[in-house]
Tab-separated table of C-alpha atoms in Angstrom:
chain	number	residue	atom	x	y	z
A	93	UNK	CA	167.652	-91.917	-12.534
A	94	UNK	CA	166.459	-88.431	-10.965
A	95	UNK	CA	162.794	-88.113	-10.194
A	96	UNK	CA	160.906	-85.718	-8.349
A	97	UNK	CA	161.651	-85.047	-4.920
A	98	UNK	CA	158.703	-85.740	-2.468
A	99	UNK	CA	157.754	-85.261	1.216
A	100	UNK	CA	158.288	-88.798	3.119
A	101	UNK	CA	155.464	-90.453	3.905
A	102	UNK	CA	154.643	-90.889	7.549
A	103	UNK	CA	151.216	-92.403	8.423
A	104	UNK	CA	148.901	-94.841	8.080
A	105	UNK	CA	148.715	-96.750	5.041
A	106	UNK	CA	144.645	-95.561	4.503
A	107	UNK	CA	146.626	-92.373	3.865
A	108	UNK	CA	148.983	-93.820	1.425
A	109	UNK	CA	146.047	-95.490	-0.565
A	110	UNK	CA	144.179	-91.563	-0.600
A	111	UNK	CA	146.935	-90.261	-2.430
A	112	UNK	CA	146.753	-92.326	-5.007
A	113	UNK	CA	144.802	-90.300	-6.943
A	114	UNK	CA	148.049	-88.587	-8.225
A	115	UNK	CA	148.877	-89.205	-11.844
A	116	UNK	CA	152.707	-88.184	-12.917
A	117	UNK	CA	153.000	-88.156	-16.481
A	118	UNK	CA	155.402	-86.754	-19.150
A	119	UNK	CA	155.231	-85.064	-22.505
A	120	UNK	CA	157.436	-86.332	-25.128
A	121	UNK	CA	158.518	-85.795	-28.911
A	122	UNK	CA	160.157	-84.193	-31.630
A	123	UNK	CA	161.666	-80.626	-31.731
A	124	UNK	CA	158.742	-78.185	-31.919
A	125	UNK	CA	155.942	-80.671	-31.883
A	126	UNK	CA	154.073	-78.853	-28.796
A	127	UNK	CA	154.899	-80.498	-25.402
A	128	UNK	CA	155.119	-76.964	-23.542
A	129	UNK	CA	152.301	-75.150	-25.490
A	130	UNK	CA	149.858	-78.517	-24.735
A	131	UNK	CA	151.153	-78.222	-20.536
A	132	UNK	CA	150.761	-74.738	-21.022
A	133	UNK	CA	147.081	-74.984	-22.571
A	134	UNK	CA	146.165	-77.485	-19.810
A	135	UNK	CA	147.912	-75.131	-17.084
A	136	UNK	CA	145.303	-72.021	-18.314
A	137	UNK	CA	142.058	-74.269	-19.421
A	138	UNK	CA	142.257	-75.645	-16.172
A	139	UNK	CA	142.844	-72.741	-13.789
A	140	UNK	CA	145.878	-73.850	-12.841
A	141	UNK	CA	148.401	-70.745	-13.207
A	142	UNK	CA	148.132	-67.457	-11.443
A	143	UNK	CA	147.249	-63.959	-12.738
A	144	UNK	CA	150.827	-62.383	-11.863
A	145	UNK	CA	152.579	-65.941	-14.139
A	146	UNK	CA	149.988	-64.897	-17.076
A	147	UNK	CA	150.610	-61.162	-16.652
A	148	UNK	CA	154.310	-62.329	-16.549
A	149	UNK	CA	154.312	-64.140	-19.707
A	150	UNK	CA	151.992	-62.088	-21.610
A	151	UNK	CA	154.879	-59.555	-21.147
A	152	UNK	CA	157.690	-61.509	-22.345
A	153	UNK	CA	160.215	-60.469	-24.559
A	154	UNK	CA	160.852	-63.845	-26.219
A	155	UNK	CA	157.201	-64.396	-27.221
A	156	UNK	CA	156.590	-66.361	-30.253
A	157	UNK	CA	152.983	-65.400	-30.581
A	158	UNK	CA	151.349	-62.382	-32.774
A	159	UNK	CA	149.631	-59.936	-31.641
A	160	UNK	CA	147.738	-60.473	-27.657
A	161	UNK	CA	147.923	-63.914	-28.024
A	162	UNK	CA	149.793	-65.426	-25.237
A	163	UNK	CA	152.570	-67.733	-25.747
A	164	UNK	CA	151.440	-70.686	-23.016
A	165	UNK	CA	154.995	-72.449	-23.825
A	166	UNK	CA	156.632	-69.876	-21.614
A	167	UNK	CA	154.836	-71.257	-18.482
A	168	UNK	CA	157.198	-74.506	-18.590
A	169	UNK	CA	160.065	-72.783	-20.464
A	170	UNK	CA	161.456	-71.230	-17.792
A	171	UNK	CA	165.701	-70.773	-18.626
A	172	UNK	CA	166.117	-67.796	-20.919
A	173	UNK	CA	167.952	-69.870	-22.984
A	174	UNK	CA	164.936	-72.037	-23.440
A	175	UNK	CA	163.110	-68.469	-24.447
A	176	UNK	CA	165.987	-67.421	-26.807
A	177	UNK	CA	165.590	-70.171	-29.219
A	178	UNK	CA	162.358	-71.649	-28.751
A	179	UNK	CA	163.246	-74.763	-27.276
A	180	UNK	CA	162.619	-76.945	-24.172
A	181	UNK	CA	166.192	-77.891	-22.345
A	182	UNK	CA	165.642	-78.816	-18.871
A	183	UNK	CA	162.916	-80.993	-17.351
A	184	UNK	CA	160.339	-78.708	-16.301
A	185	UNK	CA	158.041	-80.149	-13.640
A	186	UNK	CA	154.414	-78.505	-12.978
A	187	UNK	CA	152.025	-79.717	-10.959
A	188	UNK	CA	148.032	-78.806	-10.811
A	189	UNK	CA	144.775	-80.535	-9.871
A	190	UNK	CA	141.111	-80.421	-11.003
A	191	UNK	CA	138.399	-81.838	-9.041
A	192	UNK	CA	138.825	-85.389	-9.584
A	193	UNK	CA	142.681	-85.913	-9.192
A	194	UNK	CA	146.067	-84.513	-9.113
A	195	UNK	CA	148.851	-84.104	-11.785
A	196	UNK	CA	152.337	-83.866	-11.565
A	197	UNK	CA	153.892	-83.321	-15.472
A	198	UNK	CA	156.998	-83.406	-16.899
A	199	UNK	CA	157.785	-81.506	-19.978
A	200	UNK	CA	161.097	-82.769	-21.740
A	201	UNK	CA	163.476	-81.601	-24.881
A	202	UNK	CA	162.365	-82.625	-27.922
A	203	UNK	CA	165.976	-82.793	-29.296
A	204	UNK	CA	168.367	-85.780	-29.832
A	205	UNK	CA	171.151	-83.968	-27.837
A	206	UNK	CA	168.891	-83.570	-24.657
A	207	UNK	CA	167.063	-87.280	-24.678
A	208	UNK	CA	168.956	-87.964	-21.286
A	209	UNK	CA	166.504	-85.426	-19.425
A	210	UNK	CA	163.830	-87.194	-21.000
A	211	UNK	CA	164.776	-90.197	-19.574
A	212	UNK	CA	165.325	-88.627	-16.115
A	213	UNK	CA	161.759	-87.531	-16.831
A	214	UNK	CA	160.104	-90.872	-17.475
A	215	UNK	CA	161.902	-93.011	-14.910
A	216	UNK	CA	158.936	-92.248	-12.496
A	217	UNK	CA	155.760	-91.664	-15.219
A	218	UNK	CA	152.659	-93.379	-15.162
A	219	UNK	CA	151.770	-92.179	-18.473
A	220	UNK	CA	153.618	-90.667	-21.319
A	221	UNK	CA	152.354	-87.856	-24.235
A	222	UNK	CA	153.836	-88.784	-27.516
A	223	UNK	CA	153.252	-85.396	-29.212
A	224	UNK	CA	152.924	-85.685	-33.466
A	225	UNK	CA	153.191	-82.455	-35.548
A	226	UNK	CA	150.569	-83.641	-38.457
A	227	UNK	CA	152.174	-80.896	-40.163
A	228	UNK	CA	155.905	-82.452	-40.188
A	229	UNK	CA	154.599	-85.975	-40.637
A	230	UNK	CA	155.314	-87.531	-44.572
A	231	UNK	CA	152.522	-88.721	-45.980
A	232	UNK	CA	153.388	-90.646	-49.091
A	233	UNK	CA	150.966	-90.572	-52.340
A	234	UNK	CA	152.022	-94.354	-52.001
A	235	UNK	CA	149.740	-94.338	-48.065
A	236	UNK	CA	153.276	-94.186	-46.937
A	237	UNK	CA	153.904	-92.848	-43.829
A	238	UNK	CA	157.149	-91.581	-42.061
A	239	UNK	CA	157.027	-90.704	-38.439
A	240	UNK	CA	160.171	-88.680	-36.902
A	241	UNK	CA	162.865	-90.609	-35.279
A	242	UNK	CA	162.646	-88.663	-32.146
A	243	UNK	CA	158.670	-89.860	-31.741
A	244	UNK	CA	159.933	-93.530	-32.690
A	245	UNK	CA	163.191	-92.680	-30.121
A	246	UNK	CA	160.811	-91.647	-27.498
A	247	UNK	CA	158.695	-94.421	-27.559
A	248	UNK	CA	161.102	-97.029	-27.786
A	249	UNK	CA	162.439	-95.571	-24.472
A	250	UNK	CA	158.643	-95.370	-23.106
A	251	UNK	CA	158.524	-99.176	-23.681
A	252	UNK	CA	161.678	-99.737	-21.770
A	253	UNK	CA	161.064	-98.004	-18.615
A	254	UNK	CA	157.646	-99.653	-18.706
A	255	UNK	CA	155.513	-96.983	-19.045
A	256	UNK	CA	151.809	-98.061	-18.461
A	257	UNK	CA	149.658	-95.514	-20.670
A	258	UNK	CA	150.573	-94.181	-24.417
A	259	UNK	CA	148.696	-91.269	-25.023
A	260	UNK	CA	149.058	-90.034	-28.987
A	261	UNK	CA	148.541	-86.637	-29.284
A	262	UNK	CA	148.272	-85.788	-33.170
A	263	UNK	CA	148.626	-81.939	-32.316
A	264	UNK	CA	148.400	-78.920	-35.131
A	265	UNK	CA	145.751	-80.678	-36.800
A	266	UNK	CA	144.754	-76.737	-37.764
A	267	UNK	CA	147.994	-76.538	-39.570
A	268	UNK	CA	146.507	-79.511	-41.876
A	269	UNK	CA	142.762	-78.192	-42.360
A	270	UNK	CA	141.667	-80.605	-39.549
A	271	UNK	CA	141.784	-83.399	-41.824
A	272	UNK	CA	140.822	-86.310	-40.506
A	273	UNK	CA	142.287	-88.571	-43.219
A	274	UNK	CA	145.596	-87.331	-42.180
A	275	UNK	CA	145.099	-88.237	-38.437
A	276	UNK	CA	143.945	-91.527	-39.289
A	277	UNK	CA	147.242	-92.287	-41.708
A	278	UNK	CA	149.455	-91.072	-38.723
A	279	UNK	CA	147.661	-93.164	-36.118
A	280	UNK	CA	147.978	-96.584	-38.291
A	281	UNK	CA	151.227	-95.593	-38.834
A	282	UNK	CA	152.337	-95.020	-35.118
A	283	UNK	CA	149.814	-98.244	-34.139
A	284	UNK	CA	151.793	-100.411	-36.792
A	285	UNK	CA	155.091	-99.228	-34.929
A	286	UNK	CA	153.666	-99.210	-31.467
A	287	UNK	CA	152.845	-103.351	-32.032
A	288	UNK	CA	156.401	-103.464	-33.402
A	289	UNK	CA	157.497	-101.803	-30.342
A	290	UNK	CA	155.338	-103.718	-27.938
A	291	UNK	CA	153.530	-100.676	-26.485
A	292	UNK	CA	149.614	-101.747	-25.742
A	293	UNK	CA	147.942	-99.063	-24.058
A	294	UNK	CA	147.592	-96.616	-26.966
A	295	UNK	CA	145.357	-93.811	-27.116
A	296	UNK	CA	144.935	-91.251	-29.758
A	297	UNK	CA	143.670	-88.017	-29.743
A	298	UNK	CA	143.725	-85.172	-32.463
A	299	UNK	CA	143.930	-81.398	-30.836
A	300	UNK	CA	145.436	-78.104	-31.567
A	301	UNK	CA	147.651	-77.108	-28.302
A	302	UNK	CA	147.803	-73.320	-29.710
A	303	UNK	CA	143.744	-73.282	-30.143
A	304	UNK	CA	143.078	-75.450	-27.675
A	305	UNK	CA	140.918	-78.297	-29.510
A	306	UNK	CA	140.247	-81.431	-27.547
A	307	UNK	CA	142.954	-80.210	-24.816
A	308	UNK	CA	140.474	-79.259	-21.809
A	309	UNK	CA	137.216	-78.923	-24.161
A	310	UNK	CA	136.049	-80.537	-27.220
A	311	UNK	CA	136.084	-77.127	-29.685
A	312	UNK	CA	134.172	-76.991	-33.158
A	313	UNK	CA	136.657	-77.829	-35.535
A	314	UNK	CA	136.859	-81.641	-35.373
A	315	UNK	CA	133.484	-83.410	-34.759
A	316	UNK	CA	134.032	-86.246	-36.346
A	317	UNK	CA	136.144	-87.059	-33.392
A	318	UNK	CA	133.956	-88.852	-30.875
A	319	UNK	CA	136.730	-89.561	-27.846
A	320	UNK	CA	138.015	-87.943	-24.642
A	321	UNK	CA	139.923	-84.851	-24.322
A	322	UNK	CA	143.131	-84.677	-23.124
A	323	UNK	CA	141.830	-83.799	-19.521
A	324	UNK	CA	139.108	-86.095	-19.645
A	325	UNK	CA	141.441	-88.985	-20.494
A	326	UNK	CA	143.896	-88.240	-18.387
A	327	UNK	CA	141.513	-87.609	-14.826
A	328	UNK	CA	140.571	-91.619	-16.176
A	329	UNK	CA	143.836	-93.479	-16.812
A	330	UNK	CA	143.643	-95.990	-14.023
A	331	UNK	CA	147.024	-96.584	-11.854
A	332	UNK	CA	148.382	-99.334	-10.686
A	333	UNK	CA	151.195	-99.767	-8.074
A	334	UNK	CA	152.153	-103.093	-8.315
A	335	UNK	CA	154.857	-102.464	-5.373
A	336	UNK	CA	152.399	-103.521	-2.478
A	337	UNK	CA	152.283	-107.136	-4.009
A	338	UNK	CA	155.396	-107.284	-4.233
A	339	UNK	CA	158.335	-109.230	-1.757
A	340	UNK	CA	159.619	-106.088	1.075
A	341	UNK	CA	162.760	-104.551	-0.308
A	342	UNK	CA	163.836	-101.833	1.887
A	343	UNK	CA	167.631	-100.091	1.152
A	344	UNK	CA	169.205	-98.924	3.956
A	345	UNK	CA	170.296	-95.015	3.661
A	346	UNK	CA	171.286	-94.527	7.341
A	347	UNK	CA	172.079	-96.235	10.503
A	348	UNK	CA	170.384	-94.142	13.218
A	349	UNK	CA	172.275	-93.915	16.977
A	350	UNK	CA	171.338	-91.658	19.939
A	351	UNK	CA	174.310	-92.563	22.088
A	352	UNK	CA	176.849	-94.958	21.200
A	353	UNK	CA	177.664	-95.099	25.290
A	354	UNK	CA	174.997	-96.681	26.485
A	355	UNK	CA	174.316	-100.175	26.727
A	356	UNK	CA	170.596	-99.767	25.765
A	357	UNK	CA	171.152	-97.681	23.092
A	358	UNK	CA	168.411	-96.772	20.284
A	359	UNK	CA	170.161	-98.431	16.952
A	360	UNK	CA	167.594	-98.075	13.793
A	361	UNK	CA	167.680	-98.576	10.188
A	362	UNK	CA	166.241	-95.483	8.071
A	363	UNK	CA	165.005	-96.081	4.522
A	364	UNK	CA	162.136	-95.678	2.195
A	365	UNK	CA	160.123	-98.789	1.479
A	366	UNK	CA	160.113	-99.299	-2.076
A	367	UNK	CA	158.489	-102.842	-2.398
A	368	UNK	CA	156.173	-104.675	-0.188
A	369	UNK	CA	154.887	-104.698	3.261
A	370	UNK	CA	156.914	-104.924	6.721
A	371	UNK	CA	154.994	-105.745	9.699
A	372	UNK	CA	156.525	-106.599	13.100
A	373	UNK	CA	157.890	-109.882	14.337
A	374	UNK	CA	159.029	-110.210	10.421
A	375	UNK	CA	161.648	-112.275	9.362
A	376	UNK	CA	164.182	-110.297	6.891
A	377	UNK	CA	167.234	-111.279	5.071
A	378	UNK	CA	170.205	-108.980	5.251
A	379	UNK	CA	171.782	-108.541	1.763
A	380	UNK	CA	174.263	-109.156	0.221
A	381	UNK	CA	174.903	-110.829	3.158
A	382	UNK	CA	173.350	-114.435	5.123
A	383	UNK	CA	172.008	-113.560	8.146
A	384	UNK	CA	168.619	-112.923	9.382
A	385	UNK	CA	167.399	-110.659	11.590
A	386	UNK	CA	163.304	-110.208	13.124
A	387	UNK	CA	161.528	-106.321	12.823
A	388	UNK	CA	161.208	-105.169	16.673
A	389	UNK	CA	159.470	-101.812	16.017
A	390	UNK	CA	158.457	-99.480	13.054
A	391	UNK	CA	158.887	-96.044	13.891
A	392	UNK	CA	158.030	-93.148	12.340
A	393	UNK	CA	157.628	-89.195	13.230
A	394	UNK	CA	153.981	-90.074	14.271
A	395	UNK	CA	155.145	-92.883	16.318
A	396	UNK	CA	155.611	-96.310	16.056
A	397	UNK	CA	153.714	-98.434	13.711
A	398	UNK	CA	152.475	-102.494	13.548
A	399	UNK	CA	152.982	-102.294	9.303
A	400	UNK	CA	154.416	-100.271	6.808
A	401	UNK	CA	153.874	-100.501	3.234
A	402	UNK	CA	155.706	-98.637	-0.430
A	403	UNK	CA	156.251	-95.717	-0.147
A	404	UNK	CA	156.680	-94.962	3.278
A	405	UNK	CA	160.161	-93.961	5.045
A	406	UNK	CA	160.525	-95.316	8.391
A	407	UNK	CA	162.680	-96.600	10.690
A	408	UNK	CA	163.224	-100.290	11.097
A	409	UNK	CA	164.338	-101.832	14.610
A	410	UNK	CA	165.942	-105.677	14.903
A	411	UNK	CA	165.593	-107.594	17.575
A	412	UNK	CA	169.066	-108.564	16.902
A	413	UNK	CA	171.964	-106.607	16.894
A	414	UNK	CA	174.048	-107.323	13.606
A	415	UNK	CA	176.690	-105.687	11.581
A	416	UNK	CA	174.328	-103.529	9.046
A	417	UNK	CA	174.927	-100.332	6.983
A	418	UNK	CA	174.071	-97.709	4.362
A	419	UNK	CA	173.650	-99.461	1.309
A	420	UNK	CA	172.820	-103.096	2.420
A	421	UNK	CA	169.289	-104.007	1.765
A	422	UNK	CA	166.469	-105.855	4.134
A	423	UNK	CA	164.429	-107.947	2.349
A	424	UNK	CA	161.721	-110.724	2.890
A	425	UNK	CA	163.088	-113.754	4.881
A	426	UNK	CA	161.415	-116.251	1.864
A	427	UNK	CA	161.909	-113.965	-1.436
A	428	UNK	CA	164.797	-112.369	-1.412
A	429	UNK	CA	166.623	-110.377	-3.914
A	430	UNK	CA	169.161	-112.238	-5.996
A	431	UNK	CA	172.706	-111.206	-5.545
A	432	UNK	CA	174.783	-110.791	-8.794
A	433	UNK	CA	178.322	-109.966	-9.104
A	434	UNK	CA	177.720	-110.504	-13.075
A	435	UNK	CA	174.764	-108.009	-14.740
A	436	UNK	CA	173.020	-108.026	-17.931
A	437	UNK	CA	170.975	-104.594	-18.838
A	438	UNK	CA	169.456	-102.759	-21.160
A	439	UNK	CA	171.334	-99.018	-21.025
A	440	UNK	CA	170.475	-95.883	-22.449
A	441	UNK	CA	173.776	-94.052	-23.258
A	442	UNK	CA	173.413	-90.319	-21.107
A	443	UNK	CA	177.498	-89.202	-22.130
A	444	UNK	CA	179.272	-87.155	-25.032
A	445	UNK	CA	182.056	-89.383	-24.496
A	446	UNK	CA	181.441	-92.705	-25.373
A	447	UNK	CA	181.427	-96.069	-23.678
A	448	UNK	CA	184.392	-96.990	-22.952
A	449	UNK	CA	185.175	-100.886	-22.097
A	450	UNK	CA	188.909	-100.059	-20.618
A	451	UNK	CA	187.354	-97.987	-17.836
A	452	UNK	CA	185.745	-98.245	-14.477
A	453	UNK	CA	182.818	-96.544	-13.438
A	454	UNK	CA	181.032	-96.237	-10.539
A	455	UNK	CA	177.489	-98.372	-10.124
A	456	UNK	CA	174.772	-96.561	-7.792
A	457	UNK	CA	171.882	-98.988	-7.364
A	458	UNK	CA	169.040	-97.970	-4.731
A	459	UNK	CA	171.735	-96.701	-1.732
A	460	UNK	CA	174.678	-98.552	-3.188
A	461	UNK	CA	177.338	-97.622	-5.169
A	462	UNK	CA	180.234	-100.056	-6.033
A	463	UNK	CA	182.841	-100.243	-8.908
A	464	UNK	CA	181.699	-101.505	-12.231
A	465	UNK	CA	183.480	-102.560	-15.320
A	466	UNK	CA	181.453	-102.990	-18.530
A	467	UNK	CA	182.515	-106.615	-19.934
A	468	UNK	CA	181.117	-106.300	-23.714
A	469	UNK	CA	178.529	-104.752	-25.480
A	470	UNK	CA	176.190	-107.416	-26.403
A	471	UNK	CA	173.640	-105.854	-28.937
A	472	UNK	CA	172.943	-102.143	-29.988
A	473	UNK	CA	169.045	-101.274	-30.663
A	474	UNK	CA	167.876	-100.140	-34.321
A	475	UNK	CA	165.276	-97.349	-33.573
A	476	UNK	CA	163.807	-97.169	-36.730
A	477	UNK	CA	163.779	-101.519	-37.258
A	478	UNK	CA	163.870	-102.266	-33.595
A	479	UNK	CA	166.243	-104.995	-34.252
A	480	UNK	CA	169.434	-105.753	-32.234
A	481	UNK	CA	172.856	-105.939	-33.994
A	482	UNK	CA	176.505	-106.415	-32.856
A	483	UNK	CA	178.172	-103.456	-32.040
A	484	UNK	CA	181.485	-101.966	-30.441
A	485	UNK	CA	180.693	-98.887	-29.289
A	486	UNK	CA	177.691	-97.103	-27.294
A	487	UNK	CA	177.356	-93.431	-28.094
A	488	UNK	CA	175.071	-90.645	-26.622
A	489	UNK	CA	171.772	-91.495	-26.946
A	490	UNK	CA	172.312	-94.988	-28.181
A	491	UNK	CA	170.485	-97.899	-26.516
A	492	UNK	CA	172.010	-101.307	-25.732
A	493	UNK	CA	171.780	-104.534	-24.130
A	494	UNK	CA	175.536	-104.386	-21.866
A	495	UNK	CA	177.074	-107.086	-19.832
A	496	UNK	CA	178.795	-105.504	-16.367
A	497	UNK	CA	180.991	-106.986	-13.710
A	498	UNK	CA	180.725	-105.094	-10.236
A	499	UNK	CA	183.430	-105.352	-7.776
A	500	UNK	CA	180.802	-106.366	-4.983
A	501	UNK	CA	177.131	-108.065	-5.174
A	502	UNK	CA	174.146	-106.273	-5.443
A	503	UNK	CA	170.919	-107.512	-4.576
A	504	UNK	CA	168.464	-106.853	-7.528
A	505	UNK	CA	165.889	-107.985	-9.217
A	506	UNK	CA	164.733	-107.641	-12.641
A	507	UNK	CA	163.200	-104.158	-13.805
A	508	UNK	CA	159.796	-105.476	-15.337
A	509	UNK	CA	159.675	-107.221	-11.613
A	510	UNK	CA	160.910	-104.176	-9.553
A	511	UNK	CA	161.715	-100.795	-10.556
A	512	UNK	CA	163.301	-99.881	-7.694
A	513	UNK	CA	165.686	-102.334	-7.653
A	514	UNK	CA	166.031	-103.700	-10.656
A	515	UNK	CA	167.713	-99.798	-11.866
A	516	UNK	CA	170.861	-98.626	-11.633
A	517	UNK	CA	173.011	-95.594	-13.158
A	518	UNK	CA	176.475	-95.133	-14.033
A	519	UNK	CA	178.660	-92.400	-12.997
A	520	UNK	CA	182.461	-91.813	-14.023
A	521	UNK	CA	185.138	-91.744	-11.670
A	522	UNK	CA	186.609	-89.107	-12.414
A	523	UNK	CA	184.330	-86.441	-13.649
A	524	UNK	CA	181.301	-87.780	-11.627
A	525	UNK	CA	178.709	-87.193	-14.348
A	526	UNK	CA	176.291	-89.687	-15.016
A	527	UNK	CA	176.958	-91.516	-18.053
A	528	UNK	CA	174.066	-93.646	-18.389
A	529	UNK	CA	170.819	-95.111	-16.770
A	530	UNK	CA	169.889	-98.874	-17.350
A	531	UNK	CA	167.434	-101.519	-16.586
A	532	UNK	CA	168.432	-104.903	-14.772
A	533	UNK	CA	167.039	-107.517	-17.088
A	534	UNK	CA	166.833	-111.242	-16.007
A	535	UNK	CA	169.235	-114.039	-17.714
């Protein structure tokens, strides 16, 4: 699963724990619900775009606004044919800051055909958006209520990447009179759903995204609603990074030499941290192999360090000298990764073509890619009921709980333990597309 690229981290980790300030988050939904005209709206309220982008879109050809009104979508729907029809394609990333922390937003497609770039989007989110149009929502004269499969879609794929925070924004209340009895039928409905679901950390917030109600400020047209605004709410999400507590994983991605001819050459191993704490005189395990080896020296650009924590890339040196490359993984001595030549997952289905069980496709987990064959489909997930049912095929978009064989082990461990390592993706041989993205569950 793509995610934003970042600078390494090189430093102290006192520097690590200042940038945690950063929030990454994502806006998701149906087709038309909002997501780029709510970004945009936050981009402006906040200060966060420049004159030349708002004399840029102001001028825009494929404005969907009357009159001066700008059209804020345009500042995330950057592809013309985004602008053509209206719609958001790619994942557009923005980032922007106000005084108490610092954002970094994904807006994603609203359509079916595109929900693999939401995914790519929400692999690495600490929050999620789930944007409502009140005005598409069916309200039954029975209190029914119908919410859109792409919302239910959305947040069904939310709860399986483990996204911490569920923000509901029930936008275009103006299109509905700023009712509040409407907002209050959608939010028991989506509540009802998200305890179906399994989501906890749900919070709703009516707002117009064109007029900007209860995006940056409160506005006059709803004050029966006593919460946060968007901004407010999302400056106080708290965030949590459970890697720290977690046992050191560290993938491999190079083997670093200076000269192979001399006897006391430099021989390090270059990765990014992405569980745990390494300190030196450690004792690692070298997966998927047996041996052990002891940390020498952590260097970084800045020099060498006594401990390195998530997050960081450095380079690891071994007091022994042992038979170690790109893809093999150092991990804690006493809690080590478990090795698996047999994999259960949950996968979301990324390819037009469709699963097929007679072919082999390539696994790439953390800095290791190996063959894969899928052995059976095991259950297929009901987005509307959430209930699993047998199944024997996996189509774009579908969701399902897959059984693989992979020609060599792979140390993992399970996604709601590790992200990092307990994610893969699935690429075909032959085109070298990615087909799918899934999440190592335990047995």
């Amino acid at each position: 699963m793509n995610a934003v690229t970042e600078k390494p981290f090189s430093g102290s980790p006192g520097n690590l724990a200042a940038q945690r300030g950063l929030l990454r988050f994502i806006t998701a939904g149906s087709v038309d619900d909002g997501k780029s005209t709510l970004i945009g709206r936050l981009l402006f309220d906040s200060k966060g775009i420049f004159a030349d982008q708002l004399d840029a879109i102001s001028r825009a050809r494929h404005k969907r606004t009357v009159g001066d009104t700008v059209d804020l979508s345009l500042l995330t729907d950057g592809l013309e044919a985004e602008r053509e029809q209206g719609i958001t394609i790619d994942v557009a990333y923005r980032y922007f800051a106000t005084p108490r922390r610092k954002f970094i937003i994904a807006d994603t497609p609203g359509h079916e055909q595109y929900t693999r770039n939401m995914v790519t989007g929400a692999s690495t989110a600490d929050a999620v958006v789930i944007l409502i149009d009140a005005s598409k929502v069916k309200l039954g004269d029975d209190g029914s209520v119908e919410l859109l499969i792409q919302t239910k879609r959305h947040s069904t794929i939310a709860h399986l990447l483990q996204i911490e925070h569920v923000i509901v924004a029930v936008n275009k209340m103006d299109l509905v009179g700023y009712d509040q009895s409407v907002y209050e039928r959608i939010v028991g409905a989506y509540r009802s759903f998200a305890i179906q679901l399994g989501l906890k950390d749900i919070h709703p917030i009516p707002m117009s995204a064109l007029a900007g109600d209860n995006v940056v400020t409160p506005g006059a047209n709803m004050p029966w609603h006593r919460g946060p605004t968007m901004i407010d709410l999302l400056e106080s999400l708290p965030v949590h990074d459970e890697a720290h507590n977690k046992p050191l994983r560290f993938p491999v991605q190079l083997v670093a030499r200076h000269n192979g001819h001399e006897a006391n050459d430099f021989r390090g191993y270059m990765g990014r941290i992405e569980a745990g704490v390494v300190r030196r005189g450690d004792k690692l395990a070298v997966q998927p192999g047996s041996q052990t080896a002891t940390v020498k020296d952590i260097v970084t650009l800045d020099g060498s360090l006594d401990m390195a924590v998530a997050g960081q890339s450095v380079t690891l040196l071994l007091e022994e000298h042992l038979d170690i490359s790109r893809g093999d993984m150092l991990s804690s001595a006493d809690r080590p990764a478990t090795l698996q030549k047999t994999v259960s997952a949950d996968v979301c289905w990324l390819s037009e073509e469709p699963l097929d069980l007679r072919r082999k496709y390539w696994l790439k987990h953390t800095t290791r890619q190996v063959a894969a064959r899928v052995a059976r489909i095991d259950s297929l997930l009901d987005i509307n009921t959430q209930e699993r049912r047998p199944a024997e095929s996996l189509r774009l978009n579908g969701i399902a709980r897959l059984t693989l064989n992979v020609q060599q082990p792979l140390a993992t461990d399970s996604y709601s333990e590790i992200r990092s390592t307990g994610s893969f993706i699935l690429i075909d041989e032959v085109t070298h597309q990615t087909v799918a993205a899934g999440m190592i569950r335990a047995e």
